[in-house]
mmCIF file of C-alpha atoms and ligand atoms in Angstrom:
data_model
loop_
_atom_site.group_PDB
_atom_site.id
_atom_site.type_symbol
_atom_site.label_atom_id
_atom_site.label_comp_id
_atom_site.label_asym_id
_atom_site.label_seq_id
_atom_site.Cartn_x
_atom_site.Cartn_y
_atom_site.Cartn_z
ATOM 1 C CA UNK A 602 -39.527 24.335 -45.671
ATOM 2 C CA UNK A 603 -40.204 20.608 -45.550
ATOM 3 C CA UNK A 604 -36.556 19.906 -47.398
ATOM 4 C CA UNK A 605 -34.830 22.258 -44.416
ATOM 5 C CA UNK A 606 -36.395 20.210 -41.432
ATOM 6 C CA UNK A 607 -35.187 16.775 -43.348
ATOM 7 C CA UNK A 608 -31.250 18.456 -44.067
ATOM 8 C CA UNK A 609 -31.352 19.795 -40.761
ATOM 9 C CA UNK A 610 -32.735 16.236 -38.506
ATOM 10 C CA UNK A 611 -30.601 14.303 -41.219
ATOM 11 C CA UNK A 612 -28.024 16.163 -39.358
ATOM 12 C CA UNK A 613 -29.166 15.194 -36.074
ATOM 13 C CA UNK A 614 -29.482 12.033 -36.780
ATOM 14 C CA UNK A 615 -25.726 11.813 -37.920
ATOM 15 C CA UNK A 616 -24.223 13.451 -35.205
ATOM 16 C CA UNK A 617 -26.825 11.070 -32.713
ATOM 17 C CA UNK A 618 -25.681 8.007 -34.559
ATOM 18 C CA UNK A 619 -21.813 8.934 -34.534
ATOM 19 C CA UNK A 620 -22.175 9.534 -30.516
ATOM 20 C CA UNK A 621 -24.122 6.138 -30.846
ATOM 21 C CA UNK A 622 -20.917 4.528 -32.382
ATOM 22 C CA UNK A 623 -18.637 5.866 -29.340
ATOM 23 C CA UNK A 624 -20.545 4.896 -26.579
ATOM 24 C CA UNK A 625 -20.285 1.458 -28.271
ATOM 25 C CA UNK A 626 -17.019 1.621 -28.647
ATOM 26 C CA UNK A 627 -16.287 2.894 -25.023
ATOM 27 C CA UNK A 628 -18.020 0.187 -23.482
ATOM 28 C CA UNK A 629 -16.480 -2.488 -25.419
ATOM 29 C CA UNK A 630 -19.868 -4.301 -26.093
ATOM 30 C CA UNK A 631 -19.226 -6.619 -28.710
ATOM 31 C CA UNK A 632 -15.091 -7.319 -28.371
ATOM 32 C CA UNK A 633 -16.022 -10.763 -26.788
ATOM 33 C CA UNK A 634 -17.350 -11.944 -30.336
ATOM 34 C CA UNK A 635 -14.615 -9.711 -32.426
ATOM 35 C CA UNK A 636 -11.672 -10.398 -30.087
ATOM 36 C CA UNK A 637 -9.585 -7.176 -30.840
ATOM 37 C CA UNK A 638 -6.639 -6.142 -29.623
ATOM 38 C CA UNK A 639 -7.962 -2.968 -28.342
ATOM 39 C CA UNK A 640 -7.199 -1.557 -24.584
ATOM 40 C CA UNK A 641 -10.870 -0.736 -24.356
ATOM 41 C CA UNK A 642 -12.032 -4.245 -23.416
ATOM 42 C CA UNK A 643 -9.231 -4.469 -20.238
ATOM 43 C CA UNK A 644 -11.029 -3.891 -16.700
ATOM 44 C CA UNK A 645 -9.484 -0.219 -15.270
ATOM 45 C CA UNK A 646 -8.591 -1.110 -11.684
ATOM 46 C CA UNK A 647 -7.714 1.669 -9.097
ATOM 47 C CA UNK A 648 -4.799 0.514 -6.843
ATOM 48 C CA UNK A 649 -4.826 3.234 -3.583
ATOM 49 C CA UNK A 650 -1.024 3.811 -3.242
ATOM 50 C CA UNK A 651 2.345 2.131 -4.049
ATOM 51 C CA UNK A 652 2.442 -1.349 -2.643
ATOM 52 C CA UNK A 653 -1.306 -2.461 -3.848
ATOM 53 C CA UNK A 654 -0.399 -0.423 -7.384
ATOM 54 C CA UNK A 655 3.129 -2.941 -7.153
ATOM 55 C CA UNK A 656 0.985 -5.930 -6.396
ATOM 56 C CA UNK A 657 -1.872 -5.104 -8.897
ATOM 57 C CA UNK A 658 0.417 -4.480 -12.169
ATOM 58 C CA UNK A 659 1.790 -7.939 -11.285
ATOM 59 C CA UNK A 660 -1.582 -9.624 -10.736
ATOM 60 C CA UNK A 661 -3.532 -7.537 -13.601
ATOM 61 C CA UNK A 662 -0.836 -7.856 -16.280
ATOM 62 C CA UNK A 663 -1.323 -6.641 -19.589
ATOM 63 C CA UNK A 664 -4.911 -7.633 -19.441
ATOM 64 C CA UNK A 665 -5.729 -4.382 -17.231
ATOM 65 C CA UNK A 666 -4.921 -0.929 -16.805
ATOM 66 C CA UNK A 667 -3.935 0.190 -13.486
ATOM 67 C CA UNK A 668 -3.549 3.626 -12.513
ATOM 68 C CA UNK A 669 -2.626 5.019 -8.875
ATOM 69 C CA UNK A 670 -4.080 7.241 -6.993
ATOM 70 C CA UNK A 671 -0.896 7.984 -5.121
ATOM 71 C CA UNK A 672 1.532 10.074 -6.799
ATOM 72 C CA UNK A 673 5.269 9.200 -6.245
ATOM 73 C CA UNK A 674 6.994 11.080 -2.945
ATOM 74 C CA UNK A 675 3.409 11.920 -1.828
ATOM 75 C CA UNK A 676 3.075 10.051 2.053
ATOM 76 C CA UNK A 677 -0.178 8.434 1.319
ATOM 77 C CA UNK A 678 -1.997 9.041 4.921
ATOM 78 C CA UNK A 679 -2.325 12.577 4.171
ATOM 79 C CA UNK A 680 -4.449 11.954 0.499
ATOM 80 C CA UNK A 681 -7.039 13.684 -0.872
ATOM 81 C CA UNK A 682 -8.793 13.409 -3.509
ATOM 82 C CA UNK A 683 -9.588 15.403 -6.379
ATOM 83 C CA UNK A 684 -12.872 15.418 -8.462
ATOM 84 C CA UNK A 685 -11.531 13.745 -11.016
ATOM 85 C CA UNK A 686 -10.049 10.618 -9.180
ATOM 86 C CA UNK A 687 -13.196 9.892 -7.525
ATOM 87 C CA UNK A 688 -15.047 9.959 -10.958
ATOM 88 C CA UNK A 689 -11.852 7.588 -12.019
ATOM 89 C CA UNK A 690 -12.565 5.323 -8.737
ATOM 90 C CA UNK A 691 -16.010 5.101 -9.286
ATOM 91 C CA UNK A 692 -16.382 3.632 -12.786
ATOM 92 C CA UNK A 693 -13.618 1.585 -11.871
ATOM 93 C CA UNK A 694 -13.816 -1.912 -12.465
ATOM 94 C CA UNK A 695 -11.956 -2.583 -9.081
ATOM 95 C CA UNK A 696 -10.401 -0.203 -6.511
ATOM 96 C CA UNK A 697 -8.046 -1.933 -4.657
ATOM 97 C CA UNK A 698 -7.321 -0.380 -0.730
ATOM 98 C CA UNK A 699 -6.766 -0.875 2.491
ATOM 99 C CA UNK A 700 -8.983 0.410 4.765
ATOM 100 C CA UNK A 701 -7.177 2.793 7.298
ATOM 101 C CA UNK A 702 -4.482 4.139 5.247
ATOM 102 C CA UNK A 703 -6.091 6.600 3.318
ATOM 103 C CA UNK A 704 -9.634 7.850 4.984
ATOM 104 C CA UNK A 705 -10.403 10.005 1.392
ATOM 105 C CA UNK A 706 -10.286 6.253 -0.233
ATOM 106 C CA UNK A 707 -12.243 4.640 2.324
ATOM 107 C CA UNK A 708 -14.938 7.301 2.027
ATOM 108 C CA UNK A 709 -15.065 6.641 -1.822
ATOM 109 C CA UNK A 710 -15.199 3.722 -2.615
ATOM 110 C CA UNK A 711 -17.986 1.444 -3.076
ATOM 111 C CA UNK A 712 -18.415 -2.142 -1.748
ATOM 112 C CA UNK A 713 -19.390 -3.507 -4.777
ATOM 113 C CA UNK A 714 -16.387 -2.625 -7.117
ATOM 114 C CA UNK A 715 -13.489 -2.408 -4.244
ATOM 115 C CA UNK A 716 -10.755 -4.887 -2.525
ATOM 116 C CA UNK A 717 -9.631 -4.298 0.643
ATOM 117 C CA UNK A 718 -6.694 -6.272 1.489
ATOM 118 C CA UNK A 719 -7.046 -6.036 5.156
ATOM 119 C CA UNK A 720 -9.669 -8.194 4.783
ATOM 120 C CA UNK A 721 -7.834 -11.135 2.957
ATOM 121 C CA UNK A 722 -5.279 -11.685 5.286
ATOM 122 C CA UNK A 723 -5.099 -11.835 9.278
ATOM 123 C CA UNK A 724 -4.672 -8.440 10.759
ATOM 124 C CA UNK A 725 -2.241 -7.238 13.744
ATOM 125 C CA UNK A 726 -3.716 -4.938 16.908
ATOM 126 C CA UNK A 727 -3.134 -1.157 16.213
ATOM 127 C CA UNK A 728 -0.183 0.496 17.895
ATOM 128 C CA UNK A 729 -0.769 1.183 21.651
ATOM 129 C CA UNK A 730 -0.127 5.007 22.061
ATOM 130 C CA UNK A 731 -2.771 5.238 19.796
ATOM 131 C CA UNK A 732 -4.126 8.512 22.328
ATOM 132 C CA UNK A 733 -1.391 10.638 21.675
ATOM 133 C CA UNK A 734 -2.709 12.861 19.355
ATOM 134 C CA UNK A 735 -6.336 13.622 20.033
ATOM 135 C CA UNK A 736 -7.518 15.750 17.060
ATOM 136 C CA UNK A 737 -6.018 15.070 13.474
ATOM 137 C CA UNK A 738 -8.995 13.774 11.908
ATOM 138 C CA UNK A 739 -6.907 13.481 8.557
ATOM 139 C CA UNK A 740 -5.722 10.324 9.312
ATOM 140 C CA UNK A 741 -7.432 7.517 9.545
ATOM 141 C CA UNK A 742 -4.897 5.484 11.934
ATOM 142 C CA UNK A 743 -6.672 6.911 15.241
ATOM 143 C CA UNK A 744 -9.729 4.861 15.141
ATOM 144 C CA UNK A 745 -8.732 1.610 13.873
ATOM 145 C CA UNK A 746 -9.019 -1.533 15.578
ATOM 146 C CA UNK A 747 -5.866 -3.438 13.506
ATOM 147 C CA UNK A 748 -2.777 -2.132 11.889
ATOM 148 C CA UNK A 749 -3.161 -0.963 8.631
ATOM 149 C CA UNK A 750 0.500 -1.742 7.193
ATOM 150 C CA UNK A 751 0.409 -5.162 6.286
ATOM 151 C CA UNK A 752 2.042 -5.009 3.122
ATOM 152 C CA UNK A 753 5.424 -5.174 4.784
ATOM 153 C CA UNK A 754 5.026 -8.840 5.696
ATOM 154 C CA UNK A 755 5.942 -10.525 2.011
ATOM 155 C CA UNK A 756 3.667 -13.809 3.459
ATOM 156 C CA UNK A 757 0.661 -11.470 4.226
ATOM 157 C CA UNK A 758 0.968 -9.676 0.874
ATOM 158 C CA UNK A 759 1.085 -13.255 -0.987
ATOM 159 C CA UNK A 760 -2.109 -14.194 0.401
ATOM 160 C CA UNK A 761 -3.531 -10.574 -1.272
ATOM 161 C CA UNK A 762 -1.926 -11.554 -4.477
ATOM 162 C CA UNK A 763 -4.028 -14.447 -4.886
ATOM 163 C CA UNK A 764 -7.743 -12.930 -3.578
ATOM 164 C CA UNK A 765 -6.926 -10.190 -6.108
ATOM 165 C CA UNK A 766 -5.997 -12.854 -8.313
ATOM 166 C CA UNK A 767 -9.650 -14.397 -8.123
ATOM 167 C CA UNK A 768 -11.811 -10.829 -7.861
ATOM 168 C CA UNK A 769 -9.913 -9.509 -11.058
ATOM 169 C CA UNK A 770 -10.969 -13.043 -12.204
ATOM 170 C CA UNK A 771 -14.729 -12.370 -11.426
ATOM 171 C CA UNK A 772 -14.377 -8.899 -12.419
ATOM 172 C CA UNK A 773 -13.451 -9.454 -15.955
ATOM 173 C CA UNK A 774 -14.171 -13.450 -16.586
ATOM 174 C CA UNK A 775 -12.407 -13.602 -20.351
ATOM 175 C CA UNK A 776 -9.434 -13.740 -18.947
ATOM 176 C CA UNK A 777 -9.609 -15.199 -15.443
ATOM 177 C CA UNK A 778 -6.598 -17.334 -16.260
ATOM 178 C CA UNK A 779 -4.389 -15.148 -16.620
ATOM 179 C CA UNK A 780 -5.256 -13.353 -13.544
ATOM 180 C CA UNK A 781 -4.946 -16.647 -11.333
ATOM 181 C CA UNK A 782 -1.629 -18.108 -13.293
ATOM 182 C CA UNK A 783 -0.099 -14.256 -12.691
ATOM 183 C CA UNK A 784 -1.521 -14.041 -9.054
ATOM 184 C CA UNK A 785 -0.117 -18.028 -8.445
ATOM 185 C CA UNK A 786 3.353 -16.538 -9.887
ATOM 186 C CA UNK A 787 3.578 -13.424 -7.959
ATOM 187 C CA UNK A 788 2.726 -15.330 -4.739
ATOM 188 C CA UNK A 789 5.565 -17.277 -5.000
ATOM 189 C CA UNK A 790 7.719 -14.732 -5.512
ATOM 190 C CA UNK A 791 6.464 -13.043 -2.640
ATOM 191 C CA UNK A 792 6.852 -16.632 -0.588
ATOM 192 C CA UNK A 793 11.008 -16.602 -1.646
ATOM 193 C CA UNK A 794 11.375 -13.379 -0.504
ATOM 194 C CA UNK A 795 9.850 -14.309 2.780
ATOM 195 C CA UNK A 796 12.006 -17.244 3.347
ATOM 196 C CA UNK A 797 14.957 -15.092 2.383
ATOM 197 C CA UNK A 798 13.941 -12.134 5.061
ATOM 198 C CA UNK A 799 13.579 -15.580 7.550
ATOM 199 C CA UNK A 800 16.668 -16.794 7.067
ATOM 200 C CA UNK A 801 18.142 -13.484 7.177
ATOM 201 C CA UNK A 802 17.370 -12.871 10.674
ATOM 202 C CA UNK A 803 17.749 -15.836 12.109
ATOM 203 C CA UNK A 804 20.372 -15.457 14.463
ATOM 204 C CA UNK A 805 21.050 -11.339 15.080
ATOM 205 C CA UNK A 806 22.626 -9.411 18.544
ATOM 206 C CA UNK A 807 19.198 -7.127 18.384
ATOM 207 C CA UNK A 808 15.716 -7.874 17.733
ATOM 208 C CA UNK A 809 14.025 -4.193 18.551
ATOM 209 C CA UNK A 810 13.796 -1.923 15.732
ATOM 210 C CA UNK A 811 13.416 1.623 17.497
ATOM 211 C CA UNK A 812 11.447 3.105 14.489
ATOM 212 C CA UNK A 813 9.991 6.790 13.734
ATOM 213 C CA UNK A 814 6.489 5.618 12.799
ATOM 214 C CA UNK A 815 4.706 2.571 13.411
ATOM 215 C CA UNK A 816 4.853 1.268 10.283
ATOM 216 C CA UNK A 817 6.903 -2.132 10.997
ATOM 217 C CA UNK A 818 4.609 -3.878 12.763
ATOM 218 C CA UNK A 819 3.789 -6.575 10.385
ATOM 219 C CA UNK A 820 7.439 -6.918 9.701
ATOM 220 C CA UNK A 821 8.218 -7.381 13.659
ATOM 221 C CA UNK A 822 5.592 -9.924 13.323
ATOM 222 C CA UNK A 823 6.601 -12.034 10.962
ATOM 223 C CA UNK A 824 10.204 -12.425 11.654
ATOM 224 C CA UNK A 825 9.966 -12.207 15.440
ATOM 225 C CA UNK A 826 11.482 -8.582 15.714
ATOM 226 C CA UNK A 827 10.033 -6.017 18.539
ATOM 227 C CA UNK A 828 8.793 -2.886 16.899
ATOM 228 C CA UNK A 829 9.167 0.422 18.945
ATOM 229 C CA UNK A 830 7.764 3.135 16.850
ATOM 230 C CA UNK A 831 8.599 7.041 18.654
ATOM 231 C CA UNK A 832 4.899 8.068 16.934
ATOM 232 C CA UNK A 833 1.931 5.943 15.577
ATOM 233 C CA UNK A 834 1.138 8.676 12.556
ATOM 234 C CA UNK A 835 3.973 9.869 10.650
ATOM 235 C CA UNK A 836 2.686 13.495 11.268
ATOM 236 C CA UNK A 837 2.448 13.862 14.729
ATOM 237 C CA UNK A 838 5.166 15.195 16.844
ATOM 238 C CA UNK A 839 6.236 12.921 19.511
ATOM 239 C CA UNK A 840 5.627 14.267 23.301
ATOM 240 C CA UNK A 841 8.883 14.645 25.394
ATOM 241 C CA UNK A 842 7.124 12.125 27.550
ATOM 242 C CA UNK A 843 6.886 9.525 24.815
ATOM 243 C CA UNK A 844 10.472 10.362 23.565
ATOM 244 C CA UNK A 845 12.106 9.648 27.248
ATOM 245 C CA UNK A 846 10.426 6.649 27.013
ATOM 246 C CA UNK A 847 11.557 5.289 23.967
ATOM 247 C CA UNK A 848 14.935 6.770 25.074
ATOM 248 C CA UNK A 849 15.248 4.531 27.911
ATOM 249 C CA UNK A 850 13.864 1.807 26.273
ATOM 250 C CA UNK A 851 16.966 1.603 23.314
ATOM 251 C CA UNK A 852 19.616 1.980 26.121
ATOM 252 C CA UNK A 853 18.054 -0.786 28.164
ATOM 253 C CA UNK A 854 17.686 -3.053 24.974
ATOM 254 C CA UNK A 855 21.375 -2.053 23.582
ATOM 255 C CA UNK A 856 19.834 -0.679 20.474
ATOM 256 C CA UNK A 857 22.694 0.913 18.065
ATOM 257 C CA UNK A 858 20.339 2.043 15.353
ATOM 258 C CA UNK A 859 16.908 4.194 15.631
ATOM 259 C CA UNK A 860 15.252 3.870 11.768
ATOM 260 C CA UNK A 861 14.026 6.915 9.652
ATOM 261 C CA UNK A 862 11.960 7.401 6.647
ATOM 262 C CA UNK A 863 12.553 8.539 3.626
ATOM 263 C CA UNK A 864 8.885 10.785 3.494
ATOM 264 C CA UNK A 865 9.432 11.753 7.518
ATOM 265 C CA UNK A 866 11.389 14.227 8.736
ATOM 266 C CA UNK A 867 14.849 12.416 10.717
ATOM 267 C CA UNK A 868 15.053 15.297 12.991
ATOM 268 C CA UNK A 869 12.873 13.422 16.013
ATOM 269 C CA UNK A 870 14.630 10.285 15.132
ATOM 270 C CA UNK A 871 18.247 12.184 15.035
ATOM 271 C CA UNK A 872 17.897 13.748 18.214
ATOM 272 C CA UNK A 873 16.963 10.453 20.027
ATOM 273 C CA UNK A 874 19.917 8.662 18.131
ATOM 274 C CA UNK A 875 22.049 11.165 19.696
ATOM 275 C CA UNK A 876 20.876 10.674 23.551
ATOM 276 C CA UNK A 877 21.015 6.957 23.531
ATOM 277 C CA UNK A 878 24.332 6.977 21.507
ATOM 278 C CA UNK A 879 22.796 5.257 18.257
ATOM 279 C CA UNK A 880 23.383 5.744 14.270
ATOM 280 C CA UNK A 881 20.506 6.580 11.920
ATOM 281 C CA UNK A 882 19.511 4.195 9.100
ATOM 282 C CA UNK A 883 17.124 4.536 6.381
ATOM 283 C CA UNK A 884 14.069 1.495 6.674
ATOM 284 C CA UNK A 885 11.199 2.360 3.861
ATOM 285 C CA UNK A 886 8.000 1.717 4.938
ATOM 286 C CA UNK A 887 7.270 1.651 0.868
ATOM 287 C CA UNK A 888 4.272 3.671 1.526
ATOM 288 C CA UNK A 889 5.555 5.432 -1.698
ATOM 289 C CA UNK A 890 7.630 4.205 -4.923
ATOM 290 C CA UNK A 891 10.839 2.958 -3.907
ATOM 291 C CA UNK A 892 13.910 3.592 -6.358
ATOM 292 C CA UNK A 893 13.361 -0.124 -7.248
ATOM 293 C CA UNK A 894 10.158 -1.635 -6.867
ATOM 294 C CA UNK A 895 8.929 -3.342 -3.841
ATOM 295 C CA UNK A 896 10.962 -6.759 -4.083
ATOM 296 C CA UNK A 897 14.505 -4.919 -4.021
ATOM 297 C CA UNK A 898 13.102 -2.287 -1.495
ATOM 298 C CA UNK A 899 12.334 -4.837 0.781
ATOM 299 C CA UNK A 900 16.015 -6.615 0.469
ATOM 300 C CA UNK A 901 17.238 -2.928 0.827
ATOM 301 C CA UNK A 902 15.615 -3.234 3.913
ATOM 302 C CA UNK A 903 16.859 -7.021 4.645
ATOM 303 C CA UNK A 904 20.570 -5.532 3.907
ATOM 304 C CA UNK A 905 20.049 -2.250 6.634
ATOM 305 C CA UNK A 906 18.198 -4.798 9.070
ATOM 306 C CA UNK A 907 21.198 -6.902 8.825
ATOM 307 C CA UNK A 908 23.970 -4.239 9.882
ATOM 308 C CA UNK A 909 21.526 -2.409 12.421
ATOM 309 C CA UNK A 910 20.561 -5.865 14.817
ATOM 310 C CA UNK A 911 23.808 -7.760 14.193
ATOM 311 C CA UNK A 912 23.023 -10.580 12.264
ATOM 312 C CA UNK A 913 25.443 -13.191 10.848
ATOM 313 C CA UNK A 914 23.792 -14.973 7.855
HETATM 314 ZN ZN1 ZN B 1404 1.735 4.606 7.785
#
């Protein structure tokens, strides 16, 4: 009787050391001292949807493992979130958002382990139609105070590469120099690209991009353009009212191109083309993965701003 109890907590005791071992291993205790070359000691970080997960895999390197929340072709205003990406988000060394994109991210993540890059770089007023859609509680767009599309200004997004740069630095201290020398590096690519989207559209015929949603607005910022978007959200429908109005607007301003999305329907966007006498041309917002990544995206972009406003470079 006494031999059974010892076989059968000798057991116990295996199994209970064995789990022991793999909670050990899991949370990398000890790697500092044995310096492996195990994934297990890299920080996970979160990145919210395509630009930040861009930006992030540039900054984080191989020393962390970023996963996305958003899948590819999926518009990210309209995410939710299943059980097991909140689970992901929360014992996530770093989520990295932006607050007003995505309200099932900003409702998950917590303050402590989360970057939101609205707040490293100076933001833009929301659109002014904002009241066009009342209900729509989905989207997050309707009560913010600032625009939430910042990534399309290559200056703005610099400035996040190098505060990520520093709180993956903080978040995972062993190798906080990679994570600035990456950030510094990524930065200045970011800064070229700028200076090439500058000189780019310098002199052009046009500076109003008639757009379907108001996604452009950092873009219009930084190199001096005029963004009018038909609708603020890239769900709602635009009211007759609103679409006379932009109408008029492009024939007054001579505009020869109104600008679709690849994730929104061109229908609204088509039909105004056709009353003002305008093409259609494809500018991504990059809310979602490009067929590139987001440095040849934007000089797709560049290239179709070029033709659309008449620019001579
Ligand atoms: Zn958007």
């Amino acid at each position: 009787m006494m031999s059974g109890f010892s076989r059968s907590s000798a057991v116990g005791l295996l199994a209970a050391a064995s789990l022991l071992t793999t909670a050990a291993c899991g949370s990398g205790s000890g790697s500092a001292e044995t310096s492996t070359t195990a994934s297990d000691g890299k920080p996970e970080v979160v990145a919210a949807f395509y630009p930040l997960q861009w930006l992030t895999e540039q900054v984080g390197g191989s020393d962390a493992t970023v996963t996305g929340l958003t899948a590819p072709g999926v518009e990210p205003h309209d995410l939710e979130l299943s059980i097991q990406q909140v689970t992901e988000l929360k014992k996530a060394a770093l989520t990295v958002y932006i607050k007003g994109i995505q309200p099932a991210v900003d409702d998950a993540v917590d303050p402590e382990t989360s970057f939101d890059a609205a707040t490293a770089v100076t933001t833009i007023p929301a659109g002014e139609h904002a009241e066009e859609e009342g209900g729509e509680e989905e989207h997050g767009h309707e009560e913010l105070s600032y625009d939430p599309h910042l990534w399309l200004d290559p200056s703005r997004l610099a400035t996040v590469a190098t505060k990520l740069g520093e709180r993956l630095a903080t978040a995972d201290p062993a190798h906080a120099q990679g994570f600035k020398d990456r950030a510094a590096k990524t930065a200045a690519t970011l800064g070229a690209l700028d200076q090439e989207i500058t000189q780019g559209l310098t002199t052009c015929k046009s500076r109003t991009l008639v757009t379907a949603h108001e996604a452009f607005g950092y873009l219009a910022d930084r190199y001096k353009l005029k963004q009018v978007g038909i609708t603020l959200d890239p769900e709602t429908e635009p009211s007759p009212t609103r679409l006379s109005e932009v109408a008029k607007l492009a024939k007054a301003e001579g505009v020869t191109t109104i600008f679709t999305e690849s994730l929104v329907s061109p229908k609204v966007a088509e039909v105004l083309a056709s009353q003002v006498g305008a093409k259609t041309a494809v500018l991504d917002p990059l809310e979602s993965k490009p067929s590139g990544d987001y440095l040849s995206a934007m000089r797709d972009n560049l290239k179709t701003l070029q033709t659309a406003l008449g620019c001579t470079a």
